[in-house]
Amino acid sequence: MSKITLGRTGIVSDKTGFGALPMQRVSEAQAGVLLKKAYDSGITLFDTARMYSDSEKKIGLHLAHLRTHITITTKTMAKNANDFWNDLQTSLATLKTDYIDVYQLHNPPFCPKPGDESGLYDAMLEAQRQGKIRFIGITNHSIFVAEEAVQSGLYDTLQFPFSYLSTERETALARLCKAHNVGFIAMKALCGGLLTNAAAAYAYLNQPDFDNVLPIWGVQHESELDEFIGYMHNPPALTGELLAIITQDKSELAGNFCRGCGYCMPTCPAEIQINNCARMIQLIRRTPSAQWLTPDSQRMMHTIENCTECGICRTKCPYGIDTPALLKANLEDYKAVISYQLPNDNW
Ligand code: SF4
Ligand code: SF4
């Protein structure tokens, strides 16, 4: 098993971290099975967030007795100091702990700094002074904010989407983190489910070039956890076969595509489930298609017809996607798939 030191925090972890976002989709009992198995297999870093509904609660429930043996990283989406303190108190209570190892500002649209209007960074410093957090982190989907955060010297860790689809600039970000001794936590190494070969994803990030990159793998099913535990003990080599898969995926998913992050969503006046609708064609081609052709899925796709083109989603997409246009393109493709696969369906 290969170990990694998370930049200047000095936190040592296995190269495999546990992404606890999917814990909100499983029962408390199943969460217990997964979290216990992960820990027993050598995983010690668990990443969650205040916004992942009851994910923190399940970690507290099942791992509190192991507190000194594990690293907990969590996040706040607070926009001001008051909300920051409320979130931190809630996280400490639900995680059943009196300190967070790495407390991360969750995808702010700018890089918070000491003395700025938001008061977020000053609150971080005060929480650190009080011993409620050990290190200050930031997560982001914007390369601009991420680069600024690393170069500012203010953040001990950065969490950023990173996979074999990452651009040269994003790959340079990993090197920038190393140069500034900032811990780099990689999220979305499977691109929100669009990359389906976990061995290729794991092998790519396990290269010596990325020896400072700590991927967290979102786990919902025990079989997924078993797969990653297997890789921890027998890391897959980047063989010609896996490289061919990477090349193929890169050509299929080149350019602008929806990563499914959902940052554009809650404010859509037409209540379109953008994070699925805007990548429906990739989901149909790359995952079992039947689940996307059900009456519920068809109803979901129908809502695209209610898009008013207000453009709110476009302004919120950290990848600069023309979301309304992408939605419409997906709707047209979807109609074609339905009429081909379900010719008698009353679309
Ligand atoms: S442009 Fe369409 S999809 Fe985007 S927020 Fe407005 S109504 Fe929703
Ligand atoms: S359109 Fe952009 S913000 Fe919305 S889910 Fe897709 S990648 Fe995320």
Coordinates of C-alpha atoms and ligand atoms in Angstrom, one line a residue:
M1 CA 0.0 0.0 0.0
S2 CA 1.4 3.4 -0.9
K3 CA 1.3 6.3 1.6
I4 CA 1.0 9.9 0.8
T5 CA 1.7 13.0 2.9
L6 CA -0.9 15.7 2.4
G7 CA 1.4 18.7 1.8
R8 CA 2.3 20.9 4.7
T9 CA -0.3 19.3 7.0
G10 CA 2.0 16.4 7.4
I11 CA -1.1 14.2 7.5
V12 CA -0.1 10.7 6.2
S13 CA -2.8 8.6 4.5
D14 CA -3.0 5.7 2.2
K15 CA -3.2 6.9 -1.4
T16 CA -6.8 5.8 -1.3
G17 CA -9.2 8.2 0.5
F18 CA -12.9 7.6 1.2
G19 CA -15.3 10.1 -0.4
A20 CA -18.4 10.1 1.8
L21 CA -20.8 11.9 -0.5
P22 CA -22.7 8.7 -1.4
M23 CA -23.1 7.8 2.3
Q24 CA -26.3 10.0 2.1
R25 CA -27.8 7.5 -0.3
V26 CA -27.4 4.4 1.9
S27 CA -29.0 3.3 5.2
E28 CA -27.2 3.9 8.5
A29 CA -26.6 0.1 8.7
Q30 CA -25.1 -0.1 5.2
A31 CA -23.0 3.0 5.9
G32 CA -21.7 1.2 9.0
V33 CA -20.7 -1.8 6.9
L34 CA -18.8 0.3 4.3
L35 CA -17.1 2.6 6.8
K36 CA -16.0 -0.2 9.0
K37 CA -14.7 -2.3 6.1
A38 CA -12.8 0.8 4.7
Y39 CA -11.1 1.4 8.0
D40 CA -10.3 -2.2 8.6
S41 CA -8.7 -2.4 5.2
G42 CA -6.3 0.5 5.8
I43 CA -8.3 3.6 4.7
T44 CA -7.9 6.4 7.2
L45 CA -8.9 9.6 5.5
F46 CA -12.7 10.3 5.2
D47 CA -13.9 13.3 3.3
T48 CA -17.5 14.6 3.8
A49 CA -19.3 17.9 3.8
R50 CA -22.1 19.8 5.7
M51 CA -24.1 19.8 2.5
Y52 CA -24.0 16.0 2.1
S53 CA -27.2 15.7 4.2
D54 CA -26.6 12.9 6.8
S55 CA -23.1 11.8 5.6
E56 CA -21.4 13.5 8.6
K57 CA -23.9 11.9 11.0
K58 CA -23.1 8.5 9.7
I59 CA -19.4 9.0 10.0
G60 CA -19.9 10.2 13.6
L61 CA -22.1 7.2 14.3
H62 CA -19.7 4.6 13.0
L63 CA -16.2 6.1 13.3
A64 CA -16.3 8.3 16.4
H65 CA -14.6 5.6 18.5
L66 CA -11.7 5.6 16.1
R67 CA -11.3 9.4 16.1
T68 CA -7.6 9.5 16.9
H69 CA -6.8 6.9 14.2
I70 CA -8.6 8.7 11.3
T71 CA -8.4 11.9 9.4
I72 CA -11.7 13.8 8.9
T73 CA -12.0 16.4 6.2
T74 CA -15.3 18.2 5.9
K75 CA -16.6 21.4 4.3
T76 CA -18.8 24.4 4.7
M77 CA -20.6 26.4 2.0
A78 CA -21.1 29.3 4.4
K79 CA -21.1 32.7 2.8
N80 CA -20.4 34.7 6.0
A81 CA -18.8 34.3 9.4
N82 CA -22.1 33.7 11.2
D83 CA -23.1 30.8 8.9
F84 CA -19.5 29.5 9.2
W85 CA -19.7 29.1 13.0
N86 CA -23.1 27.5 12.7
D87 CA -21.9 25.0 10.2
L88 CA -18.7 24.3 12.2
Q89 CA -20.7 23.7 15.4
T90 CA -23.1 21.4 13.6
S91 CA -20.3 19.4 11.9
L92 CA -18.5 18.9 15.2
A93 CA -21.7 17.7 16.9
T94 CA -22.8 15.4 14.1
L95 CA -19.3 14.0 13.6
K96 CA -19.1 13.5 17.4
T97 CA -15.7 15.1 17.6
D98 CA -14.2 18.3 19.1
Y99 CA -11.9 19.0 16.1
I100 CA -11.8 18.7 12.3
D101 CA -8.5 17.8 10.8
V102 CA -9.0 19.8 7.5
Y103 CA -11.9 22.2 7.3
Q104 CA -12.5 23.3 3.8
L105 CA -14.4 26.2 2.3
H106 CA -16.7 24.4 -0.2
N107 CA -16.4 25.8 -3.7
P108 CA -16.5 29.5 -3.0
P109 CA -16.7 31.6 -6.2
F110 CA -13.7 33.6 -5.1
C111 CA -10.6 33.0 -3.0
P112 CA -11.4 34.1 0.6
K113 CA -8.6 36.1 2.2
P114 CA -7.9 37.7 5.6
G115 CA -9.8 40.9 6.1
D116 CA -12.1 40.5 3.1
E117 CA -15.9 41.2 3.3
S118 CA -16.9 37.6 3.7
G119 CA -15.0 37.2 7.0
L120 CA -14.6 33.5 6.1
Y121 CA -10.8 33.3 6.2
D122 CA -10.7 35.2 9.5
A123 CA -13.3 32.8 10.9
M124 CA -11.0 29.9 9.8
L125 CA -8.1 31.4 11.6
E126 CA -10.1 31.9 14.8
A127 CA -11.5 28.3 14.6
Q128 CA -7.9 27.1 14.2
R129 CA -6.8 29.2 17.2
Q130 CA -9.6 27.7 19.3
G131 CA -8.4 24.2 18.3
K132 CA -11.6 23.3 16.5
I133 CA -9.9 22.8 13.2
R134 CA -6.3 21.8 12.6
F135 CA -5.8 22.9 8.9
I136 CA -7.4 25.2 6.5
G137 CA -8.5 23.9 3.1
I138 CA -10.5 25.0 0.1
T139 CA -12.4 23.0 -2.6
N140 CA -13.1 24.4 -6.0
H141 CA -14.2 23.6 -9.5
S142 CA -12.7 26.8 -11.0
I143 CA -9.1 26.6 -12.1
F144 CA -8.7 30.3 -11.6
V145 CA -9.8 30.2 -7.9
A146 CA -7.8 27.0 -7.4
E147 CA -4.6 28.5 -8.7
E148 CA -5.1 31.7 -6.7
A149 CA -5.7 29.7 -3.5
V150 CA -2.5 27.7 -4.0
Q151 CA -0.4 30.7 -4.8
S152 CA -1.9 32.8 -1.9
G153 CA -0.1 30.6 0.6
L154 CA -3.3 30.8 2.8
Y155 CA -4.5 27.2 2.3
D156 CA -3.0 24.0 3.5
T157 CA -5.0 21.8 1.1
L158 CA -6.8 22.2 -2.2
Q159 CA -9.6 19.8 -3.3
F160 CA -10.1 19.9 -7.1
P161 CA -11.6 17.6 -9.8
F162 CA -8.8 15.5 -11.2
S163 CA -8.8 12.6 -13.5
Y164 CA -7.2 11.3 -16.7
L165 CA -9.5 13.7 -18.6
S166 CA -7.8 16.7 -16.9
T167 CA -6.3 19.3 -19.1
E168 CA -2.6 20.3 -19.1
R169 CA -3.4 23.3 -17.0
E170 CA -5.2 21.1 -14.4
T171 CA -2.2 18.8 -14.4
A172 CA 0.1 21.7 -13.8
L173 CA -2.1 22.6 -10.8
A174 CA -1.0 19.3 -9.2
R175 CA 2.6 20.4 -9.7
L176 CA 1.8 23.9 -8.4
C177 CA 0.5 22.3 -5.2
K178 CA 3.7 20.3 -4.8
A179 CA 5.8 23.4 -5.3
H180 CA 3.8 25.3 -2.7
N181 CA 3.6 22.2 -0.4
V182 CA -0.2 22.4 -0.5
G183 CA -2.0 19.0 -0.1
F184 CA -3.9 18.1 -3.2
I185 CA -7.1 16.1 -2.7
A186 CA -8.5 14.8 -6.0
M187 CA -12.2 14.6 -6.4
K188 CA -14.2 13.1 -9.3
A189 CA -11.5 10.8 -10.5
L190 CA -14.3 8.9 -12.2
C191 CA -15.8 12.2 -13.5
G192 CA -19.1 11.8 -11.7
G193 CA -19.7 8.3 -13.1
L194 CA -18.9 9.0 -16.8
L195 CA -15.6 7.1 -16.5
T196 CA -16.4 3.4 -16.0
N197 CA -13.0 1.8 -15.8
A198 CA -11.9 2.3 -12.2
A199 CA -8.6 0.4 -12.8
A200 CA -7.6 2.9 -15.5
A201 CA -8.6 5.9 -13.3
Y202 CA -6.7 4.4 -10.3
A203 CA -3.6 3.5 -12.4
Y204 CA -3.5 7.0 -14.0
L205 CA -3.4 8.8 -10.6
N206 CA -1.0 6.3 -9.2
Q207 CA 1.8 7.4 -11.5
P208 CA 5.0 8.9 -9.9
D209 CA 4.1 12.3 -11.5
F210 CA 1.1 12.4 -9.1
D211 CA 2.8 11.2 -5.9
N212 CA 1.4 14.3 -4.1
V213 CA -2.2 13.7 -5.3
L214 CA -4.6 12.0 -2.9
P215 CA -7.8 10.7 -4.7
I216 CA -10.9 10.3 -2.7
W217 CA -13.2 7.6 -4.2
G218 CA -16.9 8.0 -3.7
V219 CA -18.3 4.7 -2.5
Q220 CA -21.9 3.6 -2.4
H221 CA -21.9 -0.2 -3.0
E222 CA -19.7 -2.7 -1.2
S223 CA -18.5 -4.1 -4.5
E224 CA -17.1 -0.6 -5.4
L225 CA -15.3 -0.5 -2.1
D226 CA -13.9 -4.0 -2.6
E227 CA -12.6 -3.0 -6.0
F228 CA -10.6 0.0 -4.5
I229 CA -9.4 -2.1 -1.5
G230 CA -8.1 -4.6 -4.1
Y231 CA -6.2 -1.8 -5.9
M232 CA -4.7 -0.6 -2.6
H233 CA -3.1 -3.9 -2.1
N234 CA -2.4 -4.7 -5.8
P235 CA -2.3 -1.4 -7.7
P236 CA -3.1 -1.9 -11.4
A237 CA -0.3 -1.1 -13.8
L238 CA -0.9 1.4 -16.6
T239 CA -0.8 -1.2 -19.3
G240 CA -1.3 -0.7 -23.0
E241 CA -4.8 -2.0 -22.5
L242 CA -5.7 0.7 -19.9
L243 CA -3.9 3.4 -21.9
A244 CA -6.1 2.5 -24.9
I245 CA -9.2 3.0 -22.7
I246 CA -7.9 6.3 -21.6
T247 CA -7.2 7.4 -25.1
Q248 CA -10.7 6.3 -26.2
D249 CA -12.4 8.1 -23.3
K250 CA -10.4 11.3 -24.0
S251 CA -11.6 11.3 -27.6
E252 CA -15.2 10.6 -26.6
L253 CA -15.4 13.2 -23.8
A254 CA -13.2 15.9 -25.3
G255 CA -14.3 19.5 -25.1
N256 CA -17.3 20.8 -23.0
F257 CA -19.3 18.1 -21.3
C258 CA -21.3 18.2 -18.1
R259 CA -19.5 16.7 -15.1
G260 CA -22.7 16.4 -13.1
C261 CA -21.5 18.5 -10.3
G262 CA -24.9 20.2 -9.8
Y263 CA -23.6 23.7 -9.0
C264 CA -26.0 25.2 -11.5
M265 CA -29.1 23.5 -10.2
P266 CA -31.1 24.6 -7.2
T267 CA -32.0 27.9 -8.8
C268 CA -33.3 26.7 -12.1
P269 CA -36.8 28.2 -12.3
A270 CA -37.9 25.3 -14.6
E271 CA -36.7 22.8 -12.0
I272 CA -34.7 20.9 -14.6
Q273 CA -32.4 18.3 -13.1
I274 CA -29.5 19.7 -15.1
N275 CA -26.8 17.5 -13.6
N276 CA -28.4 14.4 -15.2
C277 CA -30.2 16.0 -18.2
A278 CA -27.2 17.8 -19.6
R279 CA -25.1 14.6 -19.8
M280 CA -27.9 12.1 -20.6
I281 CA -26.4 11.0 -23.8
Q282 CA -23.1 10.1 -22.2
L283 CA -25.0 8.4 -19.4
I284 CA -27.0 6.3 -21.8
R285 CA -23.9 5.3 -23.8
R286 CA -21.5 4.7 -20.9
T287 CA -23.7 3.2 -18.2
P288 CA -26.6 0.6 -18.3
S289 CA -29.1 2.5 -20.5
A290 CA -32.3 0.9 -19.3
Q291 CA -32.3 3.1 -16.1
W292 CA -32.3 6.2 -18.3
L293 CA -35.3 5.2 -20.5
T294 CA -37.9 4.7 -17.8
P295 CA -41.0 6.8 -17.6
D296 CA -39.5 8.7 -14.7
S297 CA -36.4 9.5 -16.8
Q298 CA -38.5 10.5 -19.7
R299 CA -40.5 12.9 -17.5
M300 CA -37.2 14.3 -16.3
M301 CA -36.0 14.9 -19.8
H302 CA -39.4 16.5 -20.8
T303 CA -38.7 19.3 -18.3
I304 CA -36.0 20.6 -20.7
E305 CA -38.9 21.8 -22.8
N306 CA -39.7 24.3 -20.0
C307 CA -36.3 26.0 -20.2
T308 CA -36.8 29.7 -20.5
E309 CA -33.2 30.3 -21.4
C310 CA -32.8 32.6 -18.5
G311 CA -29.1 31.8 -18.4
I312 CA -28.8 31.4 -14.6
C313 CA -27.3 28.0 -15.0
R314 CA -24.7 29.2 -17.5
T315 CA -23.4 31.8 -15.1
K316 CA -23.0 29.2 -12.4
C317 CA -21.2 26.5 -14.3
P318 CA -17.6 26.4 -13.3
Y319 CA -16.6 24.7 -16.6
G320 CA -18.0 27.6 -18.7
I321 CA -20.5 25.3 -20.4
D322 CA -23.4 26.8 -22.4
T323 CA -25.8 24.8 -20.3
P324 CA -29.1 25.7 -22.1
A325 CA -27.6 24.7 -25.4
L326 CA -26.2 21.5 -24.1
L327 CA -29.6 20.6 -22.5
K328 CA -31.3 21.1 -25.9
A329 CA -28.7 19.0 -27.7
N330 CA -29.2 16.2 -25.1
L331 CA -33.0 16.4 -25.5
E332 CA -32.8 16.0 -29.3
D333 CA -30.4 13.0 -29.0
Y334 CA -32.6 11.5 -26.3
K335 CA -35.7 11.7 -28.5
A336 CA -33.8 9.9 -31.2
V337 CA -32.7 7.2 -28.7
I338 CA -36.3 6.7 -27.5
S339 CA -37.8 6.5 -30.9
Y340 CA -35.2 3.9 -31.9
Q341 CA -35.2 1.8 -28.8
L342 CA -38.8 2.2 -27.7
P343 CA -40.6 2.9 -31.0
N344 CA -44.0 2.3 -29.5
D345 CA -43.4 4.7 -26.6
N346 CA -45.7 7.7 -26.4
W347 CA -42.9 10.3 -26.0
Ligands
SF4_1 S1 -31.5 28.6 -18.7 FE1 -33.0 26.9 -18.6 S2 -32.0 25.3 -17.6 FE2 -30.8 27.1 -17.2 S3 -31.6 27.9 -15.2 FE3 -32.7 29.0 -16.9 S4 -34.5 27.7 -17.2 FE4 -33.1 26.4 -16.0
SF4_2 S1 -23.8 22.2 -16.4 FE1 -21.9 22.7 -15.4 S2 -22.5 23.3 -13.3 FE2 -24.3 22.2 -14.2 S3 -24.0 20.1 -13.5 FE3 -23.0 20.3 -15.5 S4 -20.9 20.7 -15.1 FE4 -22.0 21.1 -13.2

